[in-house]
Short mmCIF file of C-alpha atoms in Angstrom, two decimals:
data_model
loop_
_atom_site.label_atom_id
_atom_site.label_comp_id
_atom_site.label_asym_id
_atom_site.label_seq_id
_atom_site.Cartn_x
_atom_site.Cartn_y
_atom_site.Cartn_z
CA UNK A 6 -65.14 75.20 159.36
CA UNK A 7 -61.55 73.26 157.66
CA UNK A 8 -59.65 74.87 160.30
CA UNK A 9 -61.86 73.94 163.17
CA UNK A 10 -61.97 70.46 161.67
CA UNK A 11 -58.10 69.98 161.11
CA UNK A 12 -57.40 71.63 165.11
CA UNK A 13 -59.84 69.42 166.24
CA UNK A 14 -58.35 66.54 164.82
CA UNK A 15 -55.13 67.69 165.98
CA UNK A 16 -56.13 67.94 169.48
CA UNK A 17 -58.40 65.02 170.22
CA UNK A 18 -57.66 62.44 167.76
CA UNK A 19 -53.68 61.69 167.02
CA UNK A 20 -53.30 60.38 163.70
CA UNK A 21 -51.31 57.41 163.43
CA UNK A 22 -47.29 58.25 161.72
CA UNK A 23 -45.52 55.80 161.22
CA UNK A 24 -31.12 61.24 171.94
CA UNK A 25 -28.64 63.26 171.73
CA UNK A 26 -26.34 64.65 169.60
CA UNK A 27 -22.92 63.15 168.79
CA UNK A 28 -20.85 64.81 170.90
CA UNK A 29 -17.39 66.66 168.80
CA UNK A 30 -14.96 64.70 169.90
CA UNK A 31 -11.42 66.64 169.08
CA UNK A 32 -9.84 65.03 165.99
CA UNK A 33 -6.44 64.00 165.24
CA UNK A 34 -4.35 65.06 162.36
CA UNK A 35 -2.12 62.12 161.74
CA UNK A 36 -4.06 60.14 159.10
CA UNK A 37 -2.40 60.32 155.82
CA UNK A 38 -5.49 59.69 153.72
CA UNK A 39 -4.16 59.89 149.53
CA UNK A 40 -7.66 60.66 147.85
CA UNK A 41 -7.81 60.38 143.77
CA UNK A 42 -8.72 63.25 141.65
CA UNK A 43 -11.57 64.19 140.88
CA UNK A 44 -13.46 64.45 137.00
CA UNK A 45 -16.08 66.97 136.47
CA UNK A 46 -19.19 66.47 138.51
CA UNK A 47 -20.80 66.00 134.72
CA UNK A 48 -18.50 63.71 134.10
CA UNK A 49 -18.74 61.38 136.88
CA UNK A 50 -22.48 61.62 136.69
CA UNK A 51 -22.72 60.22 132.86
CA UNK A 52 -20.24 57.60 133.77
CA UNK A 53 -21.86 56.39 136.80
CA UNK A 54 -25.53 57.09 135.28
CA UNK A 55 -28.91 57.92 137.16
CA UNK A 56 -27.76 56.79 140.34
CA UNK A 57 -28.98 53.19 142.31
CA UNK A 58 -31.87 51.16 141.71
CA UNK A 59 -34.90 51.76 143.69
CA UNK A 60 -34.82 48.72 146.97
CA UNK A 61 -37.91 47.99 148.93
CA UNK A 62 -38.08 46.05 152.24
CA UNK A 63 -37.33 42.19 151.58
CA UNK A 64 -38.33 41.61 154.75
CA UNK A 65 -41.29 39.49 156.24
CA UNK A 66 -43.26 38.87 152.98
CA UNK A 67 -45.34 35.53 154.46
CA UNK A 68 -48.11 38.06 156.01
CA UNK A 69 -51.23 36.85 156.52
CA UNK A 70 -54.11 38.93 155.36
CA UNK A 71 -55.12 41.08 158.38
CA UNK A 72 -50.98 41.79 158.73
CA UNK A 73 -51.69 42.88 155.33
CA UNK A 74 -54.57 45.08 156.27
CA UNK A 75 -52.75 46.97 159.03
CA UNK A 76 -49.96 47.61 156.44
CA UNK A 77 -52.13 49.32 153.92
CA UNK A 78 -53.90 50.97 156.83
CA UNK A 79 -51.12 52.56 158.07
CA UNK A 80 -50.62 53.77 154.35
CA UNK A 81 -53.88 55.53 154.08
CA UNK A 82 -53.09 57.28 157.40
CA UNK A 83 -49.44 58.12 156.87
CA UNK A 84 -50.98 60.25 153.57
CA UNK A 85 -53.71 62.01 156.44
CA UNK A 86 -50.67 63.11 158.40
CA UNK A 87 -49.02 64.81 154.68
CA UNK A 88 -52.61 66.39 154.43
CA UNK A 89 -52.31 67.02 157.77
CA UNK A 90 -49.08 68.79 157.58
CA UNK A 91 -49.58 70.57 154.55
CA UNK A 92 -53.20 72.28 155.85
CA UNK A 93 -51.02 73.19 159.03
CA UNK A 94 -48.22 74.69 157.08
CA UNK A 95 -50.82 76.86 155.21
CA UNK A 96 -52.98 77.92 158.51
CA UNK A 97 -49.05 78.60 160.09
CA UNK A 98 -48.60 80.69 162.67
CA UNK A 99 -47.76 84.11 161.23
CA UNK A 100 -44.43 86.19 163.38
CA UNK A 101 -46.45 88.59 165.38
CA UNK A 102 -47.64 89.68 169.30
CA UNK A 103 -48.82 85.64 170.08
CA UNK A 104 -45.23 84.05 169.92
CA UNK A 105 -43.47 86.82 171.40
CA UNK A 106 -42.26 85.46 174.92
CA UNK A 107 -40.66 87.82 177.83
CA UNK A 108 -37.23 86.49 179.08
CA UNK A 109 -39.52 86.15 182.36
CA UNK A 110 -41.13 83.09 180.86
CA UNK A 111 -40.88 79.70 183.04
CA UNK A 112 -39.30 77.76 180.67
CA UNK A 113 -38.21 80.59 178.55
CA UNK A 114 -35.01 79.56 177.16
CA UNK A 115 -31.92 81.82 175.29
CA UNK A 116 -30.10 79.12 173.37
CA UNK A 117 -33.89 78.36 171.83
CA UNK A 118 -34.71 80.96 168.56
CA UNK A 119 -37.80 79.07 167.67
CA UNK A 120 -39.64 81.59 169.25
CA UNK A 121 -37.90 84.99 167.67
CA UNK A 122 -40.12 86.97 165.72
CA UNK A 123 -39.20 88.57 162.77
CA UNK A 124 -38.28 92.12 163.46
CA UNK A 125 -36.07 90.03 167.08
CA UNK A 126 -32.35 89.70 166.00
CA UNK A 127 -31.72 86.57 165.80
CA UNK A 128 -29.10 84.73 168.62
CA UNK A 129 -26.52 83.51 165.65
CA UNK A 130 -23.80 83.06 168.16
CA UNK A 131 -24.78 80.59 170.66
CA UNK A 132 -25.08 82.57 173.27
CA UNK A 133 -27.49 83.13 176.55
CA UNK A 134 -28.89 86.94 176.93
CA UNK A 135 -30.61 87.45 180.02
CA UNK A 136 -32.35 90.21 180.78
CA UNK A 137 -31.20 92.14 183.85
CA UNK A 138 -32.59 90.77 186.74
CA UNK A 139 -33.81 87.57 185.48
CA UNK A 140 -34.34 84.79 187.04
CA UNK A 141 -33.20 81.79 185.90
CA UNK A 142 -35.63 78.71 184.37
CA UNK A 143 -33.93 76.54 186.44
CA UNK A 144 -34.87 78.18 190.04
CA UNK A 145 -38.01 78.56 189.19
CA UNK A 146 -38.71 74.69 187.65
CA UNK A 147 -36.74 73.75 191.46
CA UNK A 148 -39.47 76.35 193.01
CA UNK A 149 -42.50 75.14 191.37
CA UNK A 150 -41.96 71.81 189.59
CA UNK A 151 -39.63 70.30 191.48
CA UNK A 152 -36.12 68.74 191.00
CA UNK A 153 -37.26 66.72 188.09
CA UNK A 154 -38.15 69.91 186.06
CA UNK A 155 -34.89 71.16 186.65
CA UNK A 156 -33.11 68.42 185.00
CA UNK A 157 -35.26 68.46 182.25
CA UNK A 158 -35.21 72.32 181.29
CA UNK A 159 -31.32 71.60 181.91
CA UNK A 160 -30.59 69.02 179.36
CA UNK A 161 -32.67 70.77 176.25
CA UNK A 162 -31.31 73.63 177.63
CA UNK A 163 -27.59 72.07 177.02
CA UNK A 164 -29.17 70.42 173.13
CA UNK A 165 -30.37 73.33 172.24
CA UNK A 166 -26.90 75.16 171.92
CA UNK A 167 -26.02 72.57 169.58
CA UNK A 168 -29.65 72.49 167.97
CA UNK A 169 -28.97 76.55 167.54
CA UNK A 170 -25.85 76.43 166.57
CA UNK A 171 -26.47 73.51 163.81
CA UNK A 172 -29.73 75.46 162.61
CA UNK A 173 -27.81 78.76 161.82
CA UNK A 174 -24.81 77.00 159.41
CA UNK A 175 -22.18 76.77 162.62
CA UNK A 176 -21.54 80.66 163.25
CA UNK A 177 -18.52 79.99 165.08
CA UNK A 178 -16.46 77.60 162.76
CA UNK A 179 -13.99 80.31 161.83
CA UNK A 180 -13.20 80.18 165.30
CA UNK A 181 -12.78 75.71 165.36
CA UNK A 182 -10.17 74.34 163.61
CA UNK A 183 -8.99 73.72 160.40
CA UNK A 184 -7.24 70.71 160.78
CA UNK A 185 -8.75 68.82 157.22
CA UNK A 186 -9.23 71.30 154.57
CA UNK A 187 -7.92 70.94 151.62
CA UNK A 188 -8.90 70.61 147.91
CA UNK A 189 -9.20 66.97 148.22
CA UNK A 190 -13.21 66.87 148.79
CA UNK A 191 -13.10 63.59 150.26
CA UNK A 192 -16.91 63.68 150.91
CA UNK A 193 -18.05 64.70 147.54
CA UNK A 194 -16.09 61.94 146.36
CA UNK A 195 -17.25 59.82 147.87
CA UNK A 196 -21.11 60.10 147.59
CA UNK A 197 -19.84 60.59 143.57
CA UNK A 198 -18.92 56.77 144.09
CA UNK A 199 -15.00 58.14 143.69
CA UNK A 200 -13.25 56.53 146.70
CA UNK A 201 -14.24 54.56 149.10
CA UNK A 202 -14.72 55.37 152.88
CA UNK A 203 -11.72 54.83 155.84
CA UNK A 204 -11.01 52.79 157.56
CA UNK A 205 -13.97 50.44 155.84
CA UNK A 206 -12.81 50.72 152.46
CA UNK A 207 -16.17 50.52 150.95
CA UNK A 208 -17.46 52.53 148.71
CA UNK A 209 -20.77 54.38 148.51
CA UNK A 210 -23.05 51.49 146.40
CA UNK A 211 -20.93 48.74 148.98
CA UNK A 212 -22.66 49.95 151.11
CA UNK A 213 -26.16 50.37 149.35
CA UNK A 214 -25.64 47.05 148.15
CA UNK A 215 -24.04 44.73 151.09
CA UNK A 216 -25.14 46.34 153.95
CA UNK A 217 -28.52 46.55 153.23
CA UNK A 218 -31.30 44.31 155.33
CA UNK A 219 -27.45 43.69 157.59
CA UNK A 220 -28.07 44.95 160.79
CA UNK A 221 -25.67 43.32 163.06
CA UNK A 222 -23.09 45.01 160.78
CA UNK A 223 -24.75 48.23 161.29
CA UNK A 224 -25.35 48.33 164.56
CA UNK A 225 -21.83 47.35 165.63
CA UNK A 226 -19.76 49.58 163.05
CA UNK A 227 -19.16 53.09 164.27
CA UNK A 228 -17.52 54.90 161.41
CA UNK A 229 -19.23 54.56 158.53
CA UNK A 230 -22.23 57.63 159.68
CA UNK A 231 -20.28 59.74 159.38
CA UNK A 232 -19.42 59.39 155.62
CA UNK A 233 -22.70 58.64 155.10
CA UNK A 234 -24.28 61.84 156.55
CA UNK A 235 -21.33 64.04 156.91
CA UNK A 236 -21.95 67.30 158.62
CA UNK A 237 -19.69 70.84 159.20
CA UNK A 238 -18.55 68.77 162.32
CA UNK A 239 -16.52 66.39 163.23
CA UNK A 240 -17.51 63.25 164.71
CA UNK A 241 -15.91 59.63 166.71
CA UNK A 242 -14.07 59.06 163.18
CA UNK A 243 -11.16 61.19 162.96
CA UNK A 244 -10.64 59.53 159.61
CA UNK A 245 -14.28 61.51 158.01
CA UNK A 246 -13.64 64.23 156.55
CA UNK A 247 -16.21 67.54 158.28
CA UNK A 248 -17.72 68.99 155.15
CA UNK A 249 -16.73 71.76 153.21
CA UNK A 250 -19.44 74.69 152.35
CA UNK A 251 -17.58 73.86 148.66
CA UNK A 252 -18.61 70.27 149.02
CA UNK A 253 -22.14 71.20 150.20
CA UNK A 254 -22.75 73.61 147.18
CA UNK A 255 -21.10 70.74 145.20
CA UNK A 256 -23.41 67.40 145.91
CA UNK A 257 -26.38 70.17 146.61
CA UNK A 258 -25.76 70.74 142.66
CA UNK A 259 -24.80 67.02 141.43
CA UNK A 260 -28.43 64.69 141.12
CA UNK A 261 -25.89 61.39 141.21
CA UNK A 262 -24.67 62.48 144.87
CA UNK A 263 -27.85 63.14 145.88
CA UNK A 264 -29.54 60.25 145.34
CA UNK A 265 -26.76 58.58 146.63
CA UNK A 266 -27.29 59.92 149.73
CA UNK A 267 -31.06 59.62 149.46
CA UNK A 268 -30.12 56.00 149.28
CA UNK A 269 -28.75 56.32 151.75
CA UNK A 270 -31.77 57.27 154.39
CA UNK A 271 -33.40 53.93 153.12
CA UNK A 272 -30.36 51.99 154.06
CA UNK A 273 -30.74 53.62 157.94
CA UNK A 274 -34.74 54.02 157.62
CA UNK A 275 -34.73 50.30 157.43
CA UNK A 276 -32.58 49.60 159.58
CA UNK A 277 -34.53 52.14 162.02
CA UNK A 278 -37.43 49.72 161.01
CA UNK A 279 -39.51 52.67 158.74
CA UNK A 280 -39.95 52.88 154.84
CA UNK A 281 -39.84 55.90 152.84
CA UNK A 282 -44.03 55.73 150.54
CA UNK A 283 -42.49 58.85 148.57
CA UNK A 284 -39.46 59.88 147.50
CA UNK A 285 -40.98 63.76 146.69
CA UNK A 286 -42.33 64.95 150.20
CA UNK A 287 -40.10 62.62 152.27
CA UNK A 288 -43.25 60.72 154.07
CA UNK A 289 -42.48 58.00 156.01
CA UNK A 290 -44.70 54.71 157.08
CA UNK A 291 -43.70 51.00 160.01
CA UNK A 292 -41.62 49.16 157.76
CA UNK A 293 -42.78 45.49 157.82
CA UNK A 294 -40.61 44.43 160.42
CA UNK A 295 -41.07 47.15 162.69
CA UNK A 296 -41.03 45.79 165.74
CA UNK A 297 -37.38 43.89 165.83
CA UNK A 298 -36.14 47.29 164.52
CA UNK A 299 -37.90 49.51 167.35
CA UNK A 300 -36.38 46.76 169.78
CA UNK A 301 -33.04 47.43 168.27
CA UNK A 302 -33.62 51.00 169.25
CA UNK A 303 -35.45 51.34 172.19
CA UNK A 304 -31.87 48.64 173.61
CA UNK A 305 -29.59 50.92 171.56
CA UNK A 306 -29.97 54.37 172.76
CA UNK A 307 -26.60 54.90 171.01
CA UNK A 308 -28.75 55.43 167.58
CA UNK A 309 -30.28 58.85 168.85
CA UNK A 310 -26.44 60.52 167.83
CA UNK A 311 -27.01 58.61 164.82
CA UNK A 312 -30.12 59.82 164.23
CA UNK A 313 -29.57 63.47 165.04
CA UNK A 314 -26.71 63.15 162.58
CA UNK A 315 -28.77 62.33 159.32
CA UNK A 316 -31.80 64.73 160.56
CA UNK A 317 -28.61 67.51 160.40
CA UNK A 318 -27.87 66.19 157.19
CA UNK A 319 -30.74 66.08 155.44
CA UNK A 320 -31.27 69.71 155.89
CA UNK A 321 -28.17 70.67 155.07
CA UNK A 322 -28.04 68.19 151.80
CA UNK A 323 -30.94 69.28 150.17
CA UNK A 324 -33.88 67.10 152.07
CA UNK A 325 -34.65 69.85 154.39
CA UNK A 326 -37.80 69.31 153.83
CA UNK A 327 -37.67 65.35 155.05
CA UNK A 328 -37.06 66.92 158.33
CA UNK A 329 -40.34 66.96 159.68
CA UNK A 330 -41.53 63.83 158.59
CA UNK A 331 -39.00 61.97 160.18
CA UNK A 332 -39.33 63.64 163.29
CA UNK A 333 -43.45 63.54 163.27
CA UNK A 334 -42.74 59.97 163.00
CA UNK A 335 -41.15 59.98 165.72
CA UNK A 336 -43.59 61.90 168.13
CA UNK A 337 -45.79 59.81 167.24
CA UNK A 338 -44.47 56.25 168.42
CA UNK A 339 -43.06 57.89 171.86
CA UNK A 340 -45.68 59.86 172.43
CA UNK A 341 -48.98 58.48 170.90
CA UNK A 342 -47.83 54.58 170.22
CA UNK A 343 -45.19 54.54 172.99
CA UNK A 344 -43.54 51.91 171.29
CA UNK A 345 -40.24 54.10 171.36
CA UNK A 346 -39.93 54.76 175.17
CA UNK A 347 -36.16 55.09 175.18
CA UNK A 348 -35.47 57.81 172.76
CA UNK A 349 -38.15 59.84 174.13
CA UNK A 350 -35.67 62.80 175.69
CA UNK A 351 -34.08 62.43 172.71
CA UNK A 352 -36.24 62.92 170.06
CA UNK A 353 -37.79 65.93 172.65
CA UNK A 354 -34.46 67.51 173.35
CA UNK A 355 -32.38 67.12 169.86
CA UNK A 356 -34.66 65.61 166.89
CA UNK A 357 -37.38 68.30 167.03
CA UNK A 358 -35.03 70.82 166.90
CA UNK A 359 -32.98 70.24 164.31
CA UNK A 360 -36.00 70.48 161.63
CA UNK A 361 -34.95 74.20 159.36
CA UNK A 362 -37.98 75.19 159.13
CA UNK A 363 -39.48 77.26 161.73
CA UNK A 364 -42.53 76.36 161.33
CA UNK A 365 -43.07 72.85 160.65
CA UNK A 366 -41.04 73.22 164.50
CA UNK A 367 -43.38 75.08 165.70
CA UNK A 368 -46.55 72.64 164.23
CA UNK A 369 -44.59 69.50 165.63
CA UNK A 370 -43.78 70.75 169.36
CA UNK A 371 -47.51 71.95 169.18
CA UNK A 372 -47.50 67.82 167.95
CA UNK A 373 -45.91 67.03 171.02
CA UNK A 374 -47.39 68.97 173.72
CA UNK A 375 -50.36 68.02 172.57
CA UNK A 376 -49.98 64.54 173.46
CA UNK A 377 -47.41 65.19 177.00
CA UNK A 378 -48.45 63.08 179.47
CA UNK A 379 -47.57 65.21 182.85
CA UNK A 380 -48.03 68.62 180.89
CA UNK A 381 -46.76 70.57 184.12
CA UNK A 382 -43.34 69.32 182.94
CA UNK A 383 -43.23 70.20 178.96
CA UNK A 384 -39.86 72.30 178.98
CA UNK A 385 -39.50 72.57 175.65
CA UNK A 386 -42.23 75.60 175.06
CA UNK A 387 -42.28 78.31 176.33
CA UNK A 388 -45.31 78.55 178.89
CA UNK A 389 -46.93 81.48 177.21
CA UNK A 390 -47.30 79.41 174.14
CA UNK A 391 -48.59 76.38 176.22
CA UNK A 392 -51.29 78.45 177.87
CA UNK A 393 -51.98 79.63 174.59
CA UNK A 394 -52.54 76.07 173.24
CA UNK A 395 -54.41 74.79 176.08
CA UNK A 396 -56.93 77.47 175.70
CA UNK A 397 -57.28 76.56 171.87
CA UNK A 398 -57.34 73.22 172.98
CA UNK A 399 -60.12 73.39 175.75
CA UNK A 400 -62.10 75.62 172.99
CA UNK A 401 -61.97 73.01 170.68
CA UNK A 402 -63.13 70.46 172.85
CA UNK A 403 -66.51 71.81 174.11
CA UNK A 404 -67.18 73.23 170.86
CA UNK A 405 -67.00 69.98 169.17
CA UNK A 406 -68.81 68.70 172.61
#
């Protein structure tokens, strides 16, 4: 009965929960940056304390009683979502025959491992392996759905290559240019507060204290995001270094570095009109100034690239459990509340597939499918899975009525 009620809620009553990936550019190698010597992590953390103080939004405090009631309600609704995600995780689908997808499926994507079962060979190389005599999904889309479906699938497939590469920890990394490999560990030093970013010449505390709420500065700047959320792939700031395996290990073992990363996450959440309710779970809700910030998101879609980077960084540097909450928030605001129409494609092509946990990723795709208008053009999931979910939903609706 508990499972039945949970599925009915998911199928009939969407829960209230409050694109594009950064294309690596060829980095330049002629920058001359001198990095300071690093002390032991223990010494640095003892000298710096336990990290920055907790911060809350300082905007729109003069709310009417009605507005405050709405804010309180959103918090309660977010707590319901956390409970349902927990249930979904407990009752998540096991890898088995029901998720075994043949390459002839109408929306089969050879770059997406979401539907691979445990006994299938993972496609870590990011290369597509169609079966012999396989008809491409693009061709089937063109015949059955039309040009719009074909365009959507091609966009998804192009994104899937990048997201598969990320989720499998960059298997082709050894083939990439090693232009930035050294013992300097600039990303680690920056997150420990030992060196400033380049070219902004700002320490991580400066971003947290001086840039917080400075929306024009955060919007117009394009060199800070690679420092706040480093990845193993390059971004547009050639003076920022890509993340190394040693840095990943050291940052994940440093409470100070992780605390600073958390503050950076809060900084950007506030910029996007989102508030972190629970640091343990990653639970989110709308911030008080969400309307103005959502308007900015809709009109400045380059932020989709930043959000993709943030999601990847969270998964790499100790906060993978935050990923599903952020993606669920954006799915809710795009597909259910329809407040962020301009980022919908990025949410479906990139954000969802940045989630490392396969069970969470499947659950998010299911939520997206059940709340997507025009299901005939939902290309982000094999047709076999879609039909299974549709039958399940129809059965539950019949039982509910």
